[in-house]
mmCIF file of C-alpha atoms in Angstrom:
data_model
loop_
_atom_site.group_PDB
_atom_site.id
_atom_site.type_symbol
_atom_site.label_atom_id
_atom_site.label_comp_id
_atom_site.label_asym_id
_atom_site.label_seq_id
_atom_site.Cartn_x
_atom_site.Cartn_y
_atom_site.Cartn_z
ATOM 1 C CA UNK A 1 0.000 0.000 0.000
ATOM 2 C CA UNK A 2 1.089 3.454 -1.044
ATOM 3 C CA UNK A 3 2.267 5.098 2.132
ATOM 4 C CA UNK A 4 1.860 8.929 3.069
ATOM 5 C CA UNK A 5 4.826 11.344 4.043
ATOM 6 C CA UNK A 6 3.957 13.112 7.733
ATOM 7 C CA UNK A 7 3.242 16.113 5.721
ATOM 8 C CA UNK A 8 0.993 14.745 3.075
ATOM 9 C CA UNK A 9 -0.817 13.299 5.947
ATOM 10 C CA UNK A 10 -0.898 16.206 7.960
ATOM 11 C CA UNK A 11 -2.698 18.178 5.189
ATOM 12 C CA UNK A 12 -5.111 15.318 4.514
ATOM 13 C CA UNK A 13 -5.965 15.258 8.158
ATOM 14 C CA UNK A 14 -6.005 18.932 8.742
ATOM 15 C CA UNK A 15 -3.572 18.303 11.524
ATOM 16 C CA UNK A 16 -0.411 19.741 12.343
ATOM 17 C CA UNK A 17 2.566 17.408 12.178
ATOM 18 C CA UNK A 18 3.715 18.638 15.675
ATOM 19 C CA UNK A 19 -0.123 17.284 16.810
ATOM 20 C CA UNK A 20 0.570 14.009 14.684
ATOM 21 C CA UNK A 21 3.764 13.238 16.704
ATOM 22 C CA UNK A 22 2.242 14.039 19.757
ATOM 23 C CA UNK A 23 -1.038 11.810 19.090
ATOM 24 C CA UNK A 24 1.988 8.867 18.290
ATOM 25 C CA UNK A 25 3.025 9.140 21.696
ATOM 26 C CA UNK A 26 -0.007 8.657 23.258
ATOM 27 C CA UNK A 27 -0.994 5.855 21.003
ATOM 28 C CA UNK A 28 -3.830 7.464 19.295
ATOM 29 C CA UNK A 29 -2.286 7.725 15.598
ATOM 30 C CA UNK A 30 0.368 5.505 15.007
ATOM 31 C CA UNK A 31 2.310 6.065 12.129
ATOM 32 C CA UNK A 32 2.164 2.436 9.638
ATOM 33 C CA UNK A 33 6.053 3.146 9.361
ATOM 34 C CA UNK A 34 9.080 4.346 11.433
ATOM 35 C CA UNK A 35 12.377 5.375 9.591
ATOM 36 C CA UNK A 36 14.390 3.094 12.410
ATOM 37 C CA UNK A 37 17.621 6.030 11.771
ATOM 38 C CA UNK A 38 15.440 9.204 10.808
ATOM 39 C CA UNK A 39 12.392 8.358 13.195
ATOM 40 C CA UNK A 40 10.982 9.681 9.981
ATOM 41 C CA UNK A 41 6.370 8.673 10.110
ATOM 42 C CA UNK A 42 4.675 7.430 7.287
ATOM 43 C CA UNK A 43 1.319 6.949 7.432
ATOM 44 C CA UNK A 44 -1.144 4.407 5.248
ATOM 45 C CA UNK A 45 -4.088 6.454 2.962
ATOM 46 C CA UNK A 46 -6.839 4.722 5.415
ATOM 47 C CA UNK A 47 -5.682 6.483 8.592
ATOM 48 C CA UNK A 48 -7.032 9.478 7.060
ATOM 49 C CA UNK A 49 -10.667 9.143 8.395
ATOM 50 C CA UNK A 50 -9.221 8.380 12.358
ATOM 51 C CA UNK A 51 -7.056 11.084 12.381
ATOM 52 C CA UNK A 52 -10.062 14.040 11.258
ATOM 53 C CA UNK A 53 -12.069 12.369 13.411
ATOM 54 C CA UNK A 54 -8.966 13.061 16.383
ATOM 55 C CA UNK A 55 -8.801 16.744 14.846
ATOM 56 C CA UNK A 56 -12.618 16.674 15.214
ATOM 57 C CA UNK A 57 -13.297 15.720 18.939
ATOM 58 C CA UNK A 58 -10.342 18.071 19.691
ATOM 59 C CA UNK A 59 -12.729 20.583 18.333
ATOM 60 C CA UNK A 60 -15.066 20.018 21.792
ATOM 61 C CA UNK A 61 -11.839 19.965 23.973
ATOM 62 C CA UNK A 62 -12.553 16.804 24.745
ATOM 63 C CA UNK A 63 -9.541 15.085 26.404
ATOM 64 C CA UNK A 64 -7.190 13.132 24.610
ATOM 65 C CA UNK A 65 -7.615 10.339 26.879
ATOM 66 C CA UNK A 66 -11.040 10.817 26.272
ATOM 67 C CA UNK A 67 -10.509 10.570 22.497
ATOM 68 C CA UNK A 68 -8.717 7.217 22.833
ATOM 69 C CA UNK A 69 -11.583 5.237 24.052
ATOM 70 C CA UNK A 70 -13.642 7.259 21.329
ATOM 71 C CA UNK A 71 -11.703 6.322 18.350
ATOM 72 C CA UNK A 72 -11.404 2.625 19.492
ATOM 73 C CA UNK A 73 -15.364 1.446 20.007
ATOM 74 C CA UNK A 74 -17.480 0.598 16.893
ATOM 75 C CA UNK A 75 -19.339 3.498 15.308
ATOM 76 C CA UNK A 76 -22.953 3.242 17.913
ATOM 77 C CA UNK A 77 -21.187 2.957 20.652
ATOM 78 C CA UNK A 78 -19.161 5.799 19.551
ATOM 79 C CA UNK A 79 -21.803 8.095 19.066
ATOM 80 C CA UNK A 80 -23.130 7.349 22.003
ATOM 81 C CA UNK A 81 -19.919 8.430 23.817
ATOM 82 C CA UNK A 82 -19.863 11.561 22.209
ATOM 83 C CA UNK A 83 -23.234 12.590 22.976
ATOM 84 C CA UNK A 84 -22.943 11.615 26.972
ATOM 85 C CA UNK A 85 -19.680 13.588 26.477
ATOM 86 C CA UNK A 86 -21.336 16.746 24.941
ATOM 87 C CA UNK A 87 -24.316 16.464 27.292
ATOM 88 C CA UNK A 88 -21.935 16.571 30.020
ATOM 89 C CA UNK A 89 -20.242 19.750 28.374
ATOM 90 C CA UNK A 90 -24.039 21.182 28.459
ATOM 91 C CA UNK A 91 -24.803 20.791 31.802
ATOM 92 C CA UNK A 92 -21.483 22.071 33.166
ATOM 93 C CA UNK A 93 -21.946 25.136 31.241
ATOM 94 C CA UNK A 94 -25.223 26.112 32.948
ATOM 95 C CA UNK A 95 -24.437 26.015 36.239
ATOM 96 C CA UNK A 96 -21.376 27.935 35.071
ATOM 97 C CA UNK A 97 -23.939 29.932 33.695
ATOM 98 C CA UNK A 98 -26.291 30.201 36.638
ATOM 99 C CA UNK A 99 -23.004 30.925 38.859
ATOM 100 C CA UNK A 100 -21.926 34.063 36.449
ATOM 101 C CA UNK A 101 -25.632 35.451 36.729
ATOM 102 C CA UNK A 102 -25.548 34.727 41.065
ATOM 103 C CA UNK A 103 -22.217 36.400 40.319
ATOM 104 C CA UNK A 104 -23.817 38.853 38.974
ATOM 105 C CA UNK A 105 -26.624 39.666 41.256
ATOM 106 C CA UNK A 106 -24.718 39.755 44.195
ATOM 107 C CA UNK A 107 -22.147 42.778 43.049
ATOM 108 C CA UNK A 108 -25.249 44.828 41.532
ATOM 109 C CA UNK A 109 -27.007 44.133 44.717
ATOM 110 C CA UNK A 110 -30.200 42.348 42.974
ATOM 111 C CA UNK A 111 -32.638 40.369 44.465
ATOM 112 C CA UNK A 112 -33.558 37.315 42.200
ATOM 113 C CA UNK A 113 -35.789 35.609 44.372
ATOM 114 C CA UNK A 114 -38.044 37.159 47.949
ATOM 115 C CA UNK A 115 -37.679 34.286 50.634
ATOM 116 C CA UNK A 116 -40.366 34.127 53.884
ATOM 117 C CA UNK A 117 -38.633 33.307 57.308
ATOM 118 C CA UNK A 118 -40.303 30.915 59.429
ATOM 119 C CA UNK A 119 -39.673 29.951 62.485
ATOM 120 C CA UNK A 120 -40.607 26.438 64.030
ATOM 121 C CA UNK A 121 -39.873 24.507 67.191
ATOM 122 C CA UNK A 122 -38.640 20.841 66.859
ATOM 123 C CA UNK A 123 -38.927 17.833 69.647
ATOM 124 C CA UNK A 124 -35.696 15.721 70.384
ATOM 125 C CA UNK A 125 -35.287 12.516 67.910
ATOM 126 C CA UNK A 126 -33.146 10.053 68.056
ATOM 127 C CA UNK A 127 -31.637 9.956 63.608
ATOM 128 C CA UNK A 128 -29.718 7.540 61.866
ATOM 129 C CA UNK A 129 -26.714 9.130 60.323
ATOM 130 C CA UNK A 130 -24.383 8.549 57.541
ATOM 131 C CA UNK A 131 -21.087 11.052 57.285
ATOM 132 C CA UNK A 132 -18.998 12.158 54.545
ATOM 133 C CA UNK A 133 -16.147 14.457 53.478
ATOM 134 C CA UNK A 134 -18.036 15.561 50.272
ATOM 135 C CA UNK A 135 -17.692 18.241 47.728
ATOM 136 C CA UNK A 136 -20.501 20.293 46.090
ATOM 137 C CA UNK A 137 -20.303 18.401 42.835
ATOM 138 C CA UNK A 138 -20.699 15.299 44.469
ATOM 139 C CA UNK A 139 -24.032 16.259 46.718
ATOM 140 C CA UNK A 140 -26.554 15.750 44.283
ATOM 141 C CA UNK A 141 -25.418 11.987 43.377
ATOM 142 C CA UNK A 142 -24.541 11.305 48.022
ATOM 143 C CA UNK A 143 -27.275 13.020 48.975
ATOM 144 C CA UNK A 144 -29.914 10.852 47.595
ATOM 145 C CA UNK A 145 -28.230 7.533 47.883
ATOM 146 C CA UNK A 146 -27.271 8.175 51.256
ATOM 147 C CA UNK A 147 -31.130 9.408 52.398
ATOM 148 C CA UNK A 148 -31.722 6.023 50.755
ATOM 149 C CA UNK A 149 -29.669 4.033 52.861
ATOM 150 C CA UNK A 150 -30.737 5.316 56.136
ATOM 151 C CA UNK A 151 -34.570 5.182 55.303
ATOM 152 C CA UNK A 152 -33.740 1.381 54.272
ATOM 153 C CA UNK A 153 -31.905 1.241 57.588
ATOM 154 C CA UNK A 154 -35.018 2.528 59.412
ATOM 155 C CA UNK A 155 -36.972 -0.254 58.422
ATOM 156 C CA UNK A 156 -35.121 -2.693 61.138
ATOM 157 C CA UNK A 157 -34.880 0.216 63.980
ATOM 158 C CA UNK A 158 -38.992 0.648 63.911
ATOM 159 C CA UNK A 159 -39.449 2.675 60.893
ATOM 160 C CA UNK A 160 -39.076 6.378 59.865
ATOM 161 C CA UNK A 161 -40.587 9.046 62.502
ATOM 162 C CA UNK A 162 -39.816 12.246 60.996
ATOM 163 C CA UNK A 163 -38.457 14.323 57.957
ATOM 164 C CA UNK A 164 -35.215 13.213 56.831
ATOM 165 C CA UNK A 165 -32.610 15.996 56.104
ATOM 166 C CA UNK A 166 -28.779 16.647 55.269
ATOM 167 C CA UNK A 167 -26.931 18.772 57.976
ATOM 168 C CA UNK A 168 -23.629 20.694 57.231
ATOM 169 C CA UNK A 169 -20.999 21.156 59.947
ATOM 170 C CA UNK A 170 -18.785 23.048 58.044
ATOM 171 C CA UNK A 171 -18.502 25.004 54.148
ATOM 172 C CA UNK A 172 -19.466 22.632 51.075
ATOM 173 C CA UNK A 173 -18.277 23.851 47.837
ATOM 174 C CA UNK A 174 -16.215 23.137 44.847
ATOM 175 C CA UNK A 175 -13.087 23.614 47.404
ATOM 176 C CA UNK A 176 -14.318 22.948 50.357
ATOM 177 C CA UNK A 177 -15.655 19.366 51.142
ATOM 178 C CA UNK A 178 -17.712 19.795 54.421
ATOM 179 C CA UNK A 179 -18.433 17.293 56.360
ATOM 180 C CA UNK A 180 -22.020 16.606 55.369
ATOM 181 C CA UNK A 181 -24.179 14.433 57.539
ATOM 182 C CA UNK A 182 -27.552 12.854 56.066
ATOM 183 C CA UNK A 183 -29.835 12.561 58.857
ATOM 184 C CA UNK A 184 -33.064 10.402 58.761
ATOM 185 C CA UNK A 185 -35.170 9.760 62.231
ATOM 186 C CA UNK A 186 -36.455 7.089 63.734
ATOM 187 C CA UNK A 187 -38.588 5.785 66.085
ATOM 188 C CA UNK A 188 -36.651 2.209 67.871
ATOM 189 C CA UNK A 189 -33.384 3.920 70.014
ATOM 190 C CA UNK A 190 -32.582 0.268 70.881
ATOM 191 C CA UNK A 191 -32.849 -1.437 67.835
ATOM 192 C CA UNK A 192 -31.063 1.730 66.766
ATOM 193 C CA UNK A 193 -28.286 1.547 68.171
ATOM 194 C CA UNK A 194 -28.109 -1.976 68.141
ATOM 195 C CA UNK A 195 -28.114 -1.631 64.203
ATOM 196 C CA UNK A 196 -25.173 1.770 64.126
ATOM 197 C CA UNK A 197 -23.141 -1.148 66.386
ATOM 198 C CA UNK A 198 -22.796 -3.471 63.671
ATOM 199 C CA UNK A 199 -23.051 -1.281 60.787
ATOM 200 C CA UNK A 200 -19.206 -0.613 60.037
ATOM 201 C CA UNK A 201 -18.058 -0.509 56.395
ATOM 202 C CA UNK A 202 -14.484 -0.267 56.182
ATOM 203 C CA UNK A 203 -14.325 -1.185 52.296
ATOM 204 C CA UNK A 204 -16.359 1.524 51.481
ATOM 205 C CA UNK A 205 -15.922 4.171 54.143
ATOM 206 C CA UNK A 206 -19.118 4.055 55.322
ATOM 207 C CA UNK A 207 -20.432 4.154 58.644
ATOM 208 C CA UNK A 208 -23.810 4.143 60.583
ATOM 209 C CA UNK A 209 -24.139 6.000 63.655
ATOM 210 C CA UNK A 210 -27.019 7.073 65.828
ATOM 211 C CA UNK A 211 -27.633 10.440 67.927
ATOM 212 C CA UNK A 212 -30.125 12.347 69.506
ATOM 213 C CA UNK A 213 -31.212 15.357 67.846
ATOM 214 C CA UNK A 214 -31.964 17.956 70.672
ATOM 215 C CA UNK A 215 -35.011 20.168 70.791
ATOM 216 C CA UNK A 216 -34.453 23.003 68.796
ATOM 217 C CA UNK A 217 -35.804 26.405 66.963
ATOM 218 C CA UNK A 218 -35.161 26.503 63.525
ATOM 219 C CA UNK A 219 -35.948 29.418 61.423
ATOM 220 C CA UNK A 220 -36.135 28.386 58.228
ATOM 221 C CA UNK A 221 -37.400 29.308 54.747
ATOM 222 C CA UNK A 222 -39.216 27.096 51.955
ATOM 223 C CA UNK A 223 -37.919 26.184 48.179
ATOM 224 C CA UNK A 224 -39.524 24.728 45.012
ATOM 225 C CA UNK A 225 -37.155 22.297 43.521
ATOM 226 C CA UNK A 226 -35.804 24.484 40.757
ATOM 227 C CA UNK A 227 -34.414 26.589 43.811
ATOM 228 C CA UNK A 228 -32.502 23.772 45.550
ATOM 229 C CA UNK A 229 -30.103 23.856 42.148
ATOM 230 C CA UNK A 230 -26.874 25.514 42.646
ATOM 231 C CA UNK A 231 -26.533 28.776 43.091
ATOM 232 C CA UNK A 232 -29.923 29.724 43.789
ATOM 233 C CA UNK A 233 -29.608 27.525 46.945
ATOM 234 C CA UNK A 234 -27.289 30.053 48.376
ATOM 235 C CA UNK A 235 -29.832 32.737 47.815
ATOM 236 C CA UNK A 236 -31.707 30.860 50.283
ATOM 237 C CA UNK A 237 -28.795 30.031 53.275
ATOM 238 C CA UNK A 238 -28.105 33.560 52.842
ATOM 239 C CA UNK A 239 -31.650 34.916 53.164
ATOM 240 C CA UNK A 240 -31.853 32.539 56.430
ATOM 241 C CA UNK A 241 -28.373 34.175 57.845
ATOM 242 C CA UNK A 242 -29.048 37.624 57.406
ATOM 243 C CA UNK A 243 -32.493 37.550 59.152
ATOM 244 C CA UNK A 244 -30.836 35.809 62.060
ATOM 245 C CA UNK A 245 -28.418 38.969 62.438
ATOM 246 C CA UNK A 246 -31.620 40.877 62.128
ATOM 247 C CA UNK A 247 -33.455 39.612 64.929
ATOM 248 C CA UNK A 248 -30.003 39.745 66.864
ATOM 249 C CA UNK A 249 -30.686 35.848 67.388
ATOM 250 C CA UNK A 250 -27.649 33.562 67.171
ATOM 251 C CA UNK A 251 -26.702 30.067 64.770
ATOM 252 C CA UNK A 252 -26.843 27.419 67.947
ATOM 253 C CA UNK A 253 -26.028 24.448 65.170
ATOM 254 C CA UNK A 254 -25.666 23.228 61.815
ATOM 255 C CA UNK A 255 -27.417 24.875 59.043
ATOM 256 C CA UNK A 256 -29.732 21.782 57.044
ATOM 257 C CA UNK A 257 -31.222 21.057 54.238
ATOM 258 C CA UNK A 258 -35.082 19.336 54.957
ATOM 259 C CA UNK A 259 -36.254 17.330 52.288
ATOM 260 C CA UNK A 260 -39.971 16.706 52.947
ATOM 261 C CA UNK A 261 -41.744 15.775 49.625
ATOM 262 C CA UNK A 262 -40.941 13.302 46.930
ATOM 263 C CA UNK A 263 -37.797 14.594 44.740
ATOM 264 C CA UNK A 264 -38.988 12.529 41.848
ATOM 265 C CA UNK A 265 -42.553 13.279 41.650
ATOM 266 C CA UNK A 266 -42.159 16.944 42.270
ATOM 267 C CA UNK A 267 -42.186 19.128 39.216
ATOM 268 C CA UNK A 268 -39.985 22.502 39.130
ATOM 269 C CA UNK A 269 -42.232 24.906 40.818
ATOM 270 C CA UNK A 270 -43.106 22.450 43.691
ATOM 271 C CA UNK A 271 -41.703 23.036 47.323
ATOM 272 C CA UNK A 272 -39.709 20.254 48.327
ATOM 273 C CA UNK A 273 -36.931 21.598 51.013
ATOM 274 C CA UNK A 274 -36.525 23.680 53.679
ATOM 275 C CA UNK A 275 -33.201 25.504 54.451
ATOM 276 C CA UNK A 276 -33.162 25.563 58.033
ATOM 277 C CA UNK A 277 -30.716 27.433 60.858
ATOM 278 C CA UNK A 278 -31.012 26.279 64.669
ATOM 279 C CA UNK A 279 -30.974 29.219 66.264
ATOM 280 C CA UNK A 280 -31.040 30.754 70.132
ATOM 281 C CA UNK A 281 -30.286 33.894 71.794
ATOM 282 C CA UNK A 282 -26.841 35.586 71.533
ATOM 283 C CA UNK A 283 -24.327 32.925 73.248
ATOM 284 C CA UNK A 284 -26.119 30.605 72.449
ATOM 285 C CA UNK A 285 -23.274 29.486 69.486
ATOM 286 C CA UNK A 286 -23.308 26.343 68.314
ATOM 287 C CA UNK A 287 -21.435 24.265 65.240
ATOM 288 C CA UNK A 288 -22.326 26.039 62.043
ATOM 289 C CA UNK A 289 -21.665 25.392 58.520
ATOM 290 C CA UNK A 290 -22.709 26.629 54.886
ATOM 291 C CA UNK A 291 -24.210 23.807 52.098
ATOM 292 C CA UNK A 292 -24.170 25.143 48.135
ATOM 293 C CA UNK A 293 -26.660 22.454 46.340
ATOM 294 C CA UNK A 294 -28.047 18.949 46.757
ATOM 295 C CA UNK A 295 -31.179 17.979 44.639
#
C-alpha cells in the first residue's frame, strides 16, 4: 500500500505534524512506518478518516484520553460516547452559567428571588446518620443515595418518625468538602443503636451511627425544587443568615437542608426543602456550617 509522508498526511488530516507526533506518543495515531535512523512517520491512505475524526473531537476539547476510548469502540457505541460527552459539556456550562448570573446579582445588589422566614420549634429525635467528606459536585449523586440508605436502615430500627434531612458542619463547595451528615429519624433507640453497632463498612468508608437530635428552633425558609439547584440555593442560606443577624438571634447548630416531599414526583415549581438554621439567643453558638446544592 502506497504510504503517506507526515506532511501529506498532515494536510489530509487537517492536523499539524507537531499534533501528529504528539497523538503517536499517546498511542492514538500511530504512524504504519518508522524510519528506524530518521524516526521519519509514514502513514497508510486509510488512517485518514481516524485522524479528522482526532482533529474533530479536539474541536469540543474533549480530552485526549477521552478521544482514545472514542476512536477505538465501533461506530454506535461511539456516538453514544460523544453525545454523553457533549451532554456533560451542556450541563457544566449552565451552572457555570447560573453561577456568572448569582455572580452577577450579588455585586449589583439584585434580588432574584423574595424568601419568607419561618420559624418552628422541633422535639428531640433520636436519627440515623451517615457522614462524609463531600464536595458540592458530588451532593446531588450522596445526597440521595445516602437518604436512601438510612430510610432502608429505618426499616429494622422501627421505621421512619420524621423528615429526613442533610446537615452541614462546616462550608461545602467546589473547594471545600464539608463534612455533610444525612440525617433520617427514627422511632426504635434500641434497635437503633443496636443496628449503628454493627453497621461498620471499612471497604467503602461508610459508617452508621445514631444520635439524639436535641429540641431546637429553627428558622427556616421554603424552596420549590428548581431553587434547591446551585446557586440559587445560596440565595436561600443567605436569606436565612441575614435575618438571624436581624433579629439579633444567634446560629446554635448546623445549618440543614429538609427534604420533605418526593424529589422525583415533584415538578420545578413544587416546594420540596426547607433551608433551616437552629438558632437561640446571643451565646447561644453552636457548630455552624454553609451547604451550596443537593437535589
Amino acid at each position: 500500500m502506497e504510504l503517506l509522508t507526515i506532511g501529506e498526511f498532515a494536510a489530509r488530516s487537517r492536523l499539524s505534524p507537531k499534533a501528529l507526533r504528539l497523538y503517536d506518543r499517546l498511542g492514538l495515531l500511530t504512524p504504519a512506518r518508522v524510519d528506524a535512523v530518521t524516526g521519519y512517520r509514514w502513514y497508510r491512505p486509510d488512517q485518514v478518516e481516524r485522524a479528522r475524526l482526532v482533529a474533530l473531537l479536539r474541536q469540543l476539547d474533549m480530552p485526549l484520553a477521552r478521544i482514545a476510548e472514542v476512536v477505538a469502540l465501533p461506530g454506535e457505541r461511539a456516538a453514544d460516547e460523544v453525545a454523553g460527552y457533549w451532554t456533560g459539556v451542556e450541563e457544566r456550562h449552565a451552572v457555570r452559567r447560573e453561577v456568572a448570573g448569582h455572580i452577577r446579582d450579588r455585586l449589583s445588589g439584585r434580588r432574584t428571588h423574595m424568601y419568607e422566614v419561618k420559624i418552628i420549634d422541633t422535639p428531640e429525635q433520636a436519627v440515623l446518620t451517615e457522614r462524609k467528606h463531600v464536595l458540592s459536585d458530588e451532593l446531588p449523586r450522596w445526597i440521595p443515595a445516602a437518604l436512601d440508605r438510612l430510610e432502608k436502615a429505618a426499616g429494622a430500627c422501627g421505621g421512619v418518625s420524621g423528615i429526613p434531612f442533610v446537615a452541614y458542619y462546616a462550608a461545602v463547595s467546589p473547594d471545600s468538602d464539608g463534612p455533610a451528615e444525612a440525617c433520617v429519624p427514627v422511632a426504635d433507640i434500641a434497635a437503633a443503636e443496636a443496628y449503628a453497632a454493627a453497621s461498620g463498612r471499612p471497604d467503602t468508608g461508610r459508617t452508621t451511627t445514631l444520635r439524639i437530635e436535641p429540641a431546637q428552633r429553627l428558622a427556616y425558609v421554603r424552596i420549590t425544587k428548581a431553587q434547591v439547584a446551585h446557586p440559587q440555593i445560596l440565595s436561600a442560606f443567605e436569606a436565612v443568615e441575614e435575618w438571624i443577624a436581624a433579629q439579633g438571634l444567634s446560629v446554635s447548630g448546623p445549618c440543614r437542608e429538609i427534604y420533605f416531599a418526593d424529589w422525583d414526583a415533584a415538578s420545578a415549581s413544587d416546594e420540596v426543602c426547607d433551608i433551616a438554621f437552629p438558632v437561640g439567643e446571643v451565646g447561644e453558638v453552636g457548630t455552624t456550617g454553609n451547604a451550596t446544592t443537593a437535589g
